[in-house]
Amino acid sequence: MKKNGLIFLIISLFALVIAGCSSSDSNNEESNNAESDTEESYTVEHAMGEATIEGTPKKVVVLTNEGTEALLAMGVTPAGAVQSWTGDPWYDHISDDMVDVEVVGTESEVNVEAIAALKPDLIIGTKLRQEAVYEQLEKIAPTVMSETLKGDWQENFELYSKALNKEQEGQQVMDDYNQRVEELSSELGDNLKKEISMVRFLAGDTRIYHKDSFSGIILDQLGFARPEEQDVDDFSENGVTKERVEAMEGDVLFYFTYDEGDGEGTKVEEDWLNDPLFKNLEVVQSGNVQEVSDTIWNTSGGVLAANIMLDDIEEYFTEQ
C-alpha cells in the first residue's frame, strides 16, 4: 500500500508539472499574439515615397515647427525636435510642453548624428527643408516627409496624424479647430466685410502677405475680405519698397515683425511706421493698424498657433 501510494503521488506531481507547462505555453502564446497585434505595420505615402511603420510610434523626432505643434496637439511629446525659429530653444507658447525634448538642429540644418543618437522609431520632416538628407534619415528610422510648409497647413496635419497612427485623435483636433472657425466667423458678422491687409517686417525686407500663407489661409477660412492686390492665391510679395506703400491699404492692417534678437527686423519696422507715406495711408489715419505676434501669425505655422491667432482676431474685433 505504501508503494502504491508513492507511485500515485509521483504520478500526481508529474501531472501538475505538465499542466503548469501547458498553462505557461498558453500564456506565452497569448502574450506573443497580443504583442504581434500591437506591432502590426502600416504604410504611409508621403512626398518622398512610402514609409512602413511597425506599430504605433513611441519615440518620434520631428523636424518642422508646425510638426512639433501637431504632435503636441495629439498628445505626443517628441523625443527630439528642431529648435524654434525664435525662443530659447522653444516658442513661448509651447515651451512648457517641451521639457526634456532634445534639440536636433534647425529646420534648415538638422543634426543627423543627434537624431540617430535618440534611436527614434519615426522621423517626421519636410521635403522643402530636408530633401538632401532624406536617405540618411531613412536609414535611421521610417521617415515621413510633407511636400512643403506653405499653404494649407491642415494637409500636413492629416499626414502627421497618419504617420503617428493617431488619425482619430487628429480628426478630433481638426474638428475642434473647424468648429472654432465656424463659431468665430458667425460671431464676426459684418466685420468680415472689412478688407484685411497683412504686412511683415524683417531684416532687409518688407513683405505683403497674400492668401496662400499661414495667416492668409485662416483669414480666408473665416471669410474675411482682402484688398484687391492681396486677394491672390500665392504666398507673399517680397521686397516691397516705399513706392508700393498703397498696396498695404485696407480697412484693417495687421503687421508682424521677425527679429532674430539683433534689432535689425525692428529697425525695418520702425522705419516704415515712421515714414510719412505709411502714415498717410487711410488705414493708419483711421487708427486701424494692429501689431500681432510674428510667431503666432506666421513663423510657427502649426495648429496651436492657429487657435491663438483666432483668439487674437476675436479680441481685436470685440474691442472695436
mmCIF file of C-alpha atoms in Angstrom:
data_model
loop_
_atom_site.group_PDB
_atom_site.id
_atom_site.type_symbol
_atom_site.label_atom_id
_atom_site.label_comp_id
_atom_site.label_asym_id
_atom_site.label_seq_id
_atom_site.Cartn_x
_atom_site.Cartn_y
_atom_site.Cartn_z
ATOM 1 C CA MET A 1 0.000 0.000 0.000
ATOM 2 C CA LYS A 2 2.865 2.346 0.822
ATOM 3 C CA LYS A 3 4.477 1.549 -2.526
ATOM 4 C CA ASN A 4 1.203 2.178 -4.387
ATOM 5 C CA GLY A 5 0.724 5.473 -2.525
ATOM 6 C CA LEU A 6 4.190 6.641 -3.502
ATOM 7 C CA ILE A 7 3.560 5.816 -7.157
ATOM 8 C CA PHE A 8 0.251 7.699 -7.039
ATOM 9 C CA LEU A 9 1.978 10.740 -5.521
ATOM 10 C CA ILE A 10 4.683 10.747 -8.235
ATOM 11 C CA ILE A 11 2.061 10.478 -10.992
ATOM 12 C CA SER A 12 0.057 13.326 -9.457
ATOM 13 C CA LEU A 13 3.108 15.605 -9.238
ATOM 14 C CA PHE A 14 4.048 14.801 -12.828
ATOM 15 C CA ALA A 15 0.533 15.688 -13.986
ATOM 16 C CA LEU A 16 0.726 19.040 -12.181
ATOM 17 C CA VAL A 17 4.055 19.848 -13.844
ATOM 18 C CA ILE A 18 2.630 19.016 -17.289
ATOM 19 C CA ALA A 19 -0.447 21.171 -16.615
ATOM 20 C CA GLY A 20 1.740 24.068 -15.471
ATOM 21 C CA CYS A 21 3.890 23.873 -18.575
ATOM 22 C CA SER A 22 0.793 23.791 -20.763
ATOM 23 C CA SER A 23 -0.643 26.830 -18.993
ATOM 24 C CA SER A 24 2.656 28.690 -19.323
ATOM 25 C CA ASP A 25 2.856 27.879 -23.034
ATOM 26 C CA SER A 26 -0.703 29.091 -23.480
ATOM 27 C CA ASN A 27 0.005 32.337 -21.639
ATOM 28 C CA ASN A 28 3.166 32.902 -23.662
ATOM 29 C CA GLU A 29 1.256 32.313 -26.878
ATOM 30 C CA GLU A 30 -1.430 34.814 -25.850
ATOM 31 C CA SER A 31 1.247 37.327 -24.895
ATOM 32 C CA ASN A 32 3.026 36.859 -28.213
ATOM 33 C CA ASN A 33 -0.225 37.252 -30.101
ATOM 34 C CA ALA A 34 -1.011 40.451 -28.206
ATOM 35 C CA GLU A 35 2.478 41.776 -28.924
ATOM 36 C CA SER A 36 2.059 40.882 -32.579
ATOM 37 C CA ASP A 37 -1.208 42.819 -32.699
ATOM 38 C CA THR A 38 0.373 45.971 -31.285
ATOM 39 C CA GLU A 39 3.312 45.663 -33.669
ATOM 40 C CA GLU A 40 1.181 45.405 -36.813
ATOM 41 C CA SER A 41 2.788 47.505 -39.532
ATOM 42 C CA TYR A 42 1.164 50.188 -41.686
ATOM 43 C CA THR A 43 2.332 52.191 -44.698
ATOM 44 C CA VAL A 44 2.140 55.950 -45.166
ATOM 45 C CA GLU A 45 2.540 57.625 -48.554
ATOM 46 C CA HIS A 46 4.396 60.938 -48.408
ATOM 47 C CA ALA A 47 6.306 63.465 -50.513
ATOM 48 C CA MET A 48 9.413 61.266 -50.822
ATOM 49 C CA GLY A 49 7.727 57.887 -51.302
ATOM 50 C CA GLU A 50 6.386 55.443 -48.738
ATOM 51 C CA ALA A 51 7.238 54.660 -45.139
ATOM 52 C CA THR A 52 6.374 51.400 -43.399
ATOM 53 C CA ILE A 53 6.000 51.791 -39.647
ATOM 54 C CA GLU A 54 5.850 48.971 -37.087
ATOM 55 C CA GLY A 55 3.152 49.606 -34.521
ATOM 56 C CA THR A 56 2.244 52.967 -33.030
ATOM 57 C CA PRO A 57 5.463 55.022 -32.746
ATOM 58 C CA LYS A 58 6.619 55.685 -29.207
ATOM 59 C CA LYS A 59 9.773 57.714 -29.879
ATOM 60 C CA VAL A 60 9.338 60.407 -32.507
ATOM 61 C CA VAL A 61 11.725 63.031 -33.862
ATOM 62 C CA VAL A 62 10.081 65.963 -35.647
ATOM 63 C CA LEU A 63 11.950 68.320 -37.982
ATOM 64 C CA THR A 64 9.416 71.100 -38.583
ATOM 65 C CA ASN A 65 7.954 73.664 -36.220
ATOM 66 C CA GLU A 66 4.413 73.034 -37.447
ATOM 67 C CA GLY A 67 5.017 69.314 -36.975
ATOM 68 C CA THR A 68 6.020 69.888 -33.365
ATOM 69 C CA GLU A 69 2.705 71.643 -32.746
ATOM 70 C CA ALA A 70 0.834 68.815 -34.448
ATOM 71 C CA LEU A 71 2.437 66.237 -32.153
ATOM 72 C CA LEU A 72 1.689 68.238 -29.034
ATOM 73 C CA ALA A 73 -1.922 68.767 -30.110
ATOM 74 C CA MET A 74 -2.333 64.989 -30.423
ATOM 75 C CA GLY A 75 -0.823 64.340 -27.004
ATOM 76 C CA VAL A 76 2.627 63.254 -28.215
ATOM 77 C CA THR A 77 5.785 64.760 -26.739
ATOM 78 C CA PRO A 78 8.629 64.309 -29.237
ATOM 79 C CA ALA A 79 11.907 62.757 -28.191
ATOM 80 C CA GLY A 80 13.687 65.324 -30.337
ATOM 81 C CA ALA A 81 12.692 68.390 -32.336
ATOM 82 C CA VAL A 82 14.244 71.181 -34.338
ATOM 83 C CA GLN A 83 14.716 74.422 -32.473
ATOM 84 C CA SER A 84 12.028 77.059 -32.839
ATOM 85 C CA TRP A 85 12.925 79.967 -35.131
ATOM 86 C CA THR A 86 12.748 82.247 -32.097
ATOM 87 C CA GLY A 87 12.922 81.346 -28.413
ATOM 88 C CA ASP A 88 15.475 79.571 -26.247
ATOM 89 C CA PRO A 89 15.070 76.983 -27.606
ATOM 90 C CA TRP A 90 11.253 76.854 -27.984
ATOM 91 C CA TYR A 91 8.485 79.299 -28.758
ATOM 92 C CA ASP A 92 6.872 80.665 -25.612
ATOM 93 C CA HIS A 93 3.501 79.100 -26.408
ATOM 94 C CA ILE A 94 4.947 75.550 -26.473
ATOM 95 C CA SER A 95 7.893 75.759 -24.064
ATOM 96 C CA ASP A 96 6.021 74.314 -21.073
ATOM 97 C CA ASP A 97 5.225 71.170 -23.098
ATOM 98 C CA MET A 98 8.780 70.697 -24.398
ATOM 99 C CA VAL A 99 10.630 69.971 -21.171
ATOM 100 C CA ASP A 100 13.473 67.440 -21.710
ATOM 101 C CA VAL A 101 12.950 67.374 -25.500
ATOM 102 C CA GLU A 102 16.319 67.172 -27.280
ATOM 103 C CA VAL A 103 17.221 69.853 -29.832
ATOM 104 C CA VAL A 104 18.271 68.251 -33.140
ATOM 105 C CA GLY A 105 19.312 71.323 -35.121
ATOM 106 C CA THR A 106 17.073 73.683 -37.059
ATOM 107 C CA GLU A 107 14.621 73.139 -39.909
ATOM 108 C CA SER A 108 17.263 74.292 -42.388
ATOM 109 C CA GLU A 109 20.145 72.360 -40.843
ATOM 110 C CA VAL A 110 19.210 69.230 -38.935
ATOM 111 C CA ASN A 111 21.766 67.343 -36.857
ATOM 112 C CA VAL A 112 21.660 63.807 -38.265
ATOM 113 C CA GLU A 113 24.029 62.455 -35.606
ATOM 114 C CA ALA A 114 21.848 63.814 -32.794
ATOM 115 C CA ILE A 115 18.781 62.255 -34.412
ATOM 116 C CA ALA A 116 20.490 58.869 -34.715
ATOM 117 C CA ALA A 117 21.590 59.004 -31.069
ATOM 118 C CA LEU A 118 17.952 59.211 -29.971
ATOM 119 C CA LYS A 119 17.143 55.927 -31.755
ATOM 120 C CA PRO A 120 13.664 57.050 -32.849
ATOM 121 C CA ASP A 121 11.081 54.725 -34.359
ATOM 122 C CA LEU A 122 9.652 57.541 -36.542
ATOM 123 C CA ILE A 123 11.024 60.746 -38.077
ATOM 124 C CA ILE A 124 8.722 63.466 -39.438
ATOM 125 C CA GLY A 125 10.137 66.175 -41.701
ATOM 126 C CA THR A 126 9.553 68.130 -44.890
ATOM 127 C CA LYS A 127 10.900 67.812 -48.413
ATOM 128 C CA LEU A 128 11.134 71.602 -48.599
ATOM 129 C CA ARG A 129 13.864 71.702 -45.947
ATOM 130 C CA GLN A 130 15.345 68.199 -45.622
ATOM 131 C CA GLU A 131 15.237 66.570 -49.046
ATOM 132 C CA ALA A 132 19.064 66.441 -49.182
ATOM 133 C CA VAL A 133 19.338 64.322 -46.014
ATOM 134 C CA TYR A 134 16.259 62.144 -46.563
ATOM 135 C CA GLU A 135 18.252 58.988 -47.402
ATOM 136 C CA GLN A 136 20.350 59.400 -44.243
ATOM 137 C CA LEU A 137 17.245 59.860 -42.124
ATOM 138 C CA GLU A 138 15.505 56.868 -43.679
ATOM 139 C CA LYS A 139 18.413 54.657 -42.604
ATOM 140 C CA ILE A 140 17.848 55.725 -39.006
ATOM 141 C CA ALA A 141 14.060 55.186 -38.855
ATOM 142 C CA PRO A 142 10.946 55.267 -41.056
ATOM 143 C CA THR A 143 10.749 58.868 -42.296
ATOM 144 C CA VAL A 144 7.611 60.705 -43.393
ATOM 145 C CA MET A 145 8.026 63.951 -45.359
ATOM 146 C CA SER A 146 5.485 66.663 -46.137
ATOM 147 C CA GLU A 147 5.835 68.365 -49.528
ATOM 148 C CA THR A 148 6.094 71.932 -48.266
ATOM 149 C CA LEU A 149 5.340 74.219 -45.329
ATOM 150 C CA LYS A 150 3.453 76.874 -47.254
ATOM 151 C CA GLY A 151 -0.266 76.976 -47.932
ATOM 152 C CA ASP A 152 -2.805 74.682 -46.334
ATOM 153 C CA TRP A 153 -1.164 73.510 -43.119
ATOM 154 C CA GLN A 154 -4.125 71.215 -42.437
ATOM 155 C CA GLU A 155 -2.973 68.862 -45.212
ATOM 156 C CA ASN A 156 0.304 68.383 -43.376
ATOM 157 C CA PHE A 157 -1.531 67.818 -40.101
ATOM 158 C CA GLU A 158 -3.503 64.983 -41.683
ATOM 159 C CA LEU A 159 -0.266 63.406 -42.914
ATOM 160 C CA TYR A 160 1.295 63.646 -39.466
ATOM 161 C CA SER A 161 -1.714 62.019 -37.812
ATOM 162 C CA LYS A 162 -1.437 59.088 -40.237
ATOM 163 C CA ALA A 163 2.284 58.754 -39.547
ATOM 164 C CA LEU A 164 1.654 58.680 -35.792
ATOM 165 C CA ASN A 165 -1.167 56.133 -36.197
ATOM 166 C CA LYS A 166 -3.418 58.656 -34.466
ATOM 167 C CA GLU A 167 -5.914 59.515 -37.172
ATOM 168 C CA GLN A 168 -8.845 59.504 -34.742
ATOM 169 C CA GLU A 169 -7.096 61.891 -32.336
ATOM 170 C CA GLY A 170 -6.002 64.052 -35.239
ATOM 171 C CA GLN A 171 -9.515 64.251 -36.635
ATOM 172 C CA GLN A 172 -10.795 65.404 -33.254
ATOM 173 C CA VAL A 173 -8.205 68.203 -33.169
ATOM 174 C CA MET A 174 -9.255 69.314 -36.651
ATOM 175 C CA ASP A 175 -12.960 69.062 -35.827
ATOM 176 C CA ASP A 176 -12.446 71.278 -32.784
ATOM 177 C CA TYR A 177 -10.477 73.810 -34.825
ATOM 178 C CA ASN A 178 -13.005 73.903 -37.663
ATOM 179 C CA GLN A 179 -15.852 74.330 -35.185
ATOM 180 C CA ARG A 180 -13.975 77.249 -33.615
ATOM 181 C CA VAL A 181 -13.583 78.833 -37.066
ATOM 182 C CA GLU A 182 -17.277 78.409 -37.800
ATOM 183 C CA GLU A 183 -18.337 79.896 -34.461
ATOM 184 C CA LEU A 184 -15.966 82.859 -34.734
ATOM 185 C CA SER A 185 -16.999 83.528 -38.322
ATOM 186 C CA SER A 186 -20.611 83.752 -37.207
ATOM 187 C CA GLU A 187 -19.644 85.978 -34.290
ATOM 188 C CA LEU A 188 -17.691 88.398 -36.514
ATOM 189 C CA GLY A 189 -20.722 89.135 -38.691
ATOM 190 C CA ASP A 190 -20.317 92.338 -40.744
ATOM 191 C CA ASN A 191 -16.669 92.634 -39.689
ATOM 192 C CA LEU A 192 -15.933 90.011 -42.340
ATOM 193 C CA LYS A 193 -16.678 92.629 -44.979
ATOM 194 C CA LYS A 194 -13.641 94.608 -43.856
ATOM 195 C CA GLU A 195 -10.603 94.172 -46.087
ATOM 196 C CA ILE A 196 -7.726 92.787 -44.022
ATOM 197 C CA SER A 197 -4.196 93.780 -45.020
ATOM 198 C CA MET A 198 -1.154 91.915 -43.692
ATOM 199 C CA VAL A 199 2.422 93.206 -43.672
ATOM 200 C CA ARG A 200 5.611 91.641 -42.347
ATOM 201 C CA PHE A 201 8.838 93.418 -41.458
ATOM 202 C CA LEU A 202 12.161 91.593 -41.197
ATOM 203 C CA ALA A 203 15.847 92.366 -41.599
ATOM 204 C CA GLY A 204 16.471 93.712 -45.088
ATOM 205 C CA ASP A 205 12.953 93.048 -46.352
ATOM 206 C CA THR A 206 9.295 94.061 -46.160
ATOM 207 C CA ARG A 207 6.543 91.711 -47.329
ATOM 208 C CA ILE A 208 2.840 91.905 -48.035
ATOM 209 C CA TYR A 209 1.166 88.585 -47.269
ATOM 210 C CA HIS A 210 -1.383 87.043 -49.612
ATOM 211 C CA LYS A 211 -3.976 84.263 -49.322
ATOM 212 C CA ASP A 212 -1.680 81.214 -49.571
ATOM 213 C CA SER A 213 0.188 81.969 -46.368
ATOM 214 C CA PHE A 214 -0.424 80.552 -42.903
ATOM 215 C CA SER A 215 -2.393 83.570 -41.695
ATOM 216 C CA GLY A 216 -3.889 84.148 -45.145
ATOM 217 C CA ILE A 217 -5.446 80.688 -45.115
ATOM 218 C CA ILE A 218 -7.008 81.342 -41.709
ATOM 219 C CA LEU A 219 -8.413 84.713 -42.760
ATOM 220 C CA ASP A 220 -9.895 83.030 -45.824
ATOM 221 C CA GLN A 221 -11.436 80.258 -43.713
ATOM 222 C CA LEU A 222 -13.102 82.875 -41.538
ATOM 223 C CA GLY A 223 -14.455 84.587 -44.642
ATOM 224 C CA PHE A 224 -12.655 87.934 -44.438
ATOM 225 C CA ALA A 225 -12.377 90.176 -47.484
ATOM 226 C CA ARG A 226 -8.861 91.102 -48.645
ATOM 227 C CA PRO A 227 -7.595 94.182 -50.532
ATOM 228 C CA GLU A 228 -7.617 93.574 -54.282
ATOM 229 C CA GLU A 229 -3.815 93.401 -54.573
ATOM 230 C CA GLN A 230 -3.635 90.888 -51.725
ATOM 231 C CA ASP A 231 -6.602 88.792 -52.837
ATOM 232 C CA VAL A 232 -4.396 86.409 -54.814
ATOM 233 C CA ASP A 233 -3.558 82.734 -54.372
ATOM 234 C CA ASP A 234 0.135 82.966 -53.670
ATOM 235 C CA PHE A 235 2.280 83.396 -50.572
ATOM 236 C CA SER A 236 3.546 86.966 -50.470
ATOM 237 C CA GLU A 237 5.018 89.937 -52.275
ATOM 238 C CA ASN A 238 8.620 90.310 -51.126
ATOM 239 C CA GLY A 239 10.984 93.242 -51.392
ATOM 240 C CA VAL A 240 8.223 95.826 -51.022
ATOM 241 C CA THR A 241 9.506 99.383 -51.479
ATOM 242 C CA LYS A 242 8.014 102.682 -50.322
ATOM 243 C CA GLU A 243 6.670 103.186 -53.847
ATOM 244 C CA ARG A 244 4.392 100.187 -53.189
ATOM 245 C CA VAL A 245 3.003 101.528 -49.926
ATOM 246 C CA GLU A 246 -0.523 101.811 -51.403
ATOM 247 C CA ALA A 247 -0.605 98.011 -51.696
ATOM 248 C CA MET A 248 -0.706 97.925 -47.883
ATOM 249 C CA GLU A 249 -4.011 99.780 -47.769
ATOM 250 C CA GLY A 250 -7.028 98.079 -46.204
ATOM 251 C CA ASP A 251 -9.791 98.580 -43.674
ATOM 252 C CA VAL A 252 -7.609 96.913 -41.021
ATOM 253 C CA LEU A 253 -3.852 96.339 -41.221
ATOM 254 C CA PHE A 254 -2.211 93.652 -39.111
ATOM 255 C CA TYR A 255 1.595 93.725 -39.107
ATOM 256 C CA PHE A 256 4.161 91.395 -37.581
ATOM 257 C CA THR A 257 7.939 91.672 -37.252
ATOM 258 C CA TYR A 258 10.557 88.931 -37.354
ATOM 259 C CA ASP A 259 13.626 89.888 -35.333
ATOM 260 C CA GLU A 260 16.440 87.465 -34.505
ATOM 261 C CA GLY A 261 17.439 89.458 -31.434
ATOM 262 C CA ASP A 262 19.868 91.790 -33.182
ATOM 263 C CA GLY A 263 17.305 94.550 -33.651
ATOM 264 C CA GLU A 264 17.543 94.521 -37.445
ATOM 265 C CA GLY A 265 13.948 93.489 -38.029
ATOM 266 C CA THR A 266 12.733 96.073 -35.530
ATOM 267 C CA LYS A 267 14.697 98.793 -37.373
ATOM 268 C CA VAL A 268 12.837 97.986 -40.587
ATOM 269 C CA GLU A 269 9.519 98.108 -38.731
ATOM 270 C CA GLU A 270 10.290 101.490 -37.174
ATOM 271 C CA ASP A 271 11.462 102.902 -40.496
ATOM 272 C CA TRP A 272 8.136 102.030 -42.117
ATOM 273 C CA LEU A 273 5.857 103.028 -39.250
ATOM 274 C CA ASN A 274 7.513 106.456 -39.037
ATOM 275 C CA ASP A 275 7.566 107.095 -42.779
ATOM 276 C CA PRO A 276 5.227 109.911 -43.956
ATOM 277 C CA LEU A 277 3.994 107.766 -46.863
ATOM 278 C CA PHE A 278 2.947 104.986 -44.496
ATOM 279 C CA LYS A 279 1.400 107.443 -42.054
ATOM 280 C CA ASN A 280 -0.667 108.860 -44.906
ATOM 281 C CA LEU A 281 -2.474 105.555 -45.539
ATOM 282 C CA GLU A 282 -6.200 105.734 -44.754
ATOM 283 C CA VAL A 283 -5.946 102.634 -42.553
ATOM 284 C CA VAL A 284 -3.286 104.418 -40.471
ATOM 285 C CA GLN A 285 -5.214 107.683 -40.374
ATOM 286 C CA SER A 286 -8.290 105.828 -39.089
ATOM 287 C CA GLY A 287 -6.273 104.100 -36.342
ATOM 288 C CA ASN A 288 -6.910 100.576 -37.612
ATOM 289 C CA VAL A 289 -3.332 99.295 -37.526
ATOM 290 C CA GLN A 290 -2.568 96.461 -35.116
ATOM 291 C CA GLU A 291 0.723 94.754 -34.272
ATOM 292 C CA VAL A 292 0.475 90.971 -33.761
ATOM 293 C CA SER A 293 2.966 88.205 -32.982
ATOM 294 C CA ASP A 294 5.142 87.057 -35.873
ATOM 295 C CA THR A 295 5.495 83.693 -34.142
ATOM 296 C CA ILE A 296 1.738 83.158 -33.995
ATOM 297 C CA TRP A 297 0.660 84.755 -37.275
ATOM 298 C CA ASN A 298 3.452 83.429 -39.434
ATOM 299 C CA THR A 299 6.573 81.661 -38.222
ATOM 300 C CA SER A 300 5.379 78.670 -36.198
ATOM 301 C CA GLY A 301 2.675 77.697 -38.689
ATOM 302 C CA GLY A 302 1.009 74.996 -36.595
ATOM 303 C CA VAL A 303 -2.380 74.134 -35.151
ATOM 304 C CA LEU A 304 -1.659 75.589 -31.712
ATOM 305 C CA ALA A 305 -0.659 78.932 -33.243
ATOM 306 C CA ALA A 306 -3.740 78.812 -35.486
ATOM 307 C CA ASN A 307 -6.004 78.636 -32.451
ATOM 308 C CA ILE A 308 -4.157 81.505 -30.756
ATOM 309 C CA MET A 309 -4.499 83.572 -33.948
ATOM 310 C CA LEU A 310 -8.255 83.028 -33.784
ATOM 311 C CA ASP A 311 -8.168 84.345 -30.208
ATOM 312 C CA ASP A 312 -6.235 87.431 -31.392
ATOM 313 C CA ILE A 313 -8.820 88.162 -34.089
ATOM 314 C CA GLU A 314 -11.722 87.713 -31.693
ATOM 315 C CA GLU A 315 -10.107 90.006 -29.135
ATOM 316 C CA TYR A 316 -9.329 92.718 -31.686
ATOM 317 C CA PHE A 317 -12.817 92.927 -33.185
ATOM 318 C CA THR A 318 -14.546 92.557 -29.815
ATOM 319 C CA GLU A 319 -12.746 95.636 -28.561
ATOM 320 C CA GLN A 320 -13.632 97.754 -31.606
#
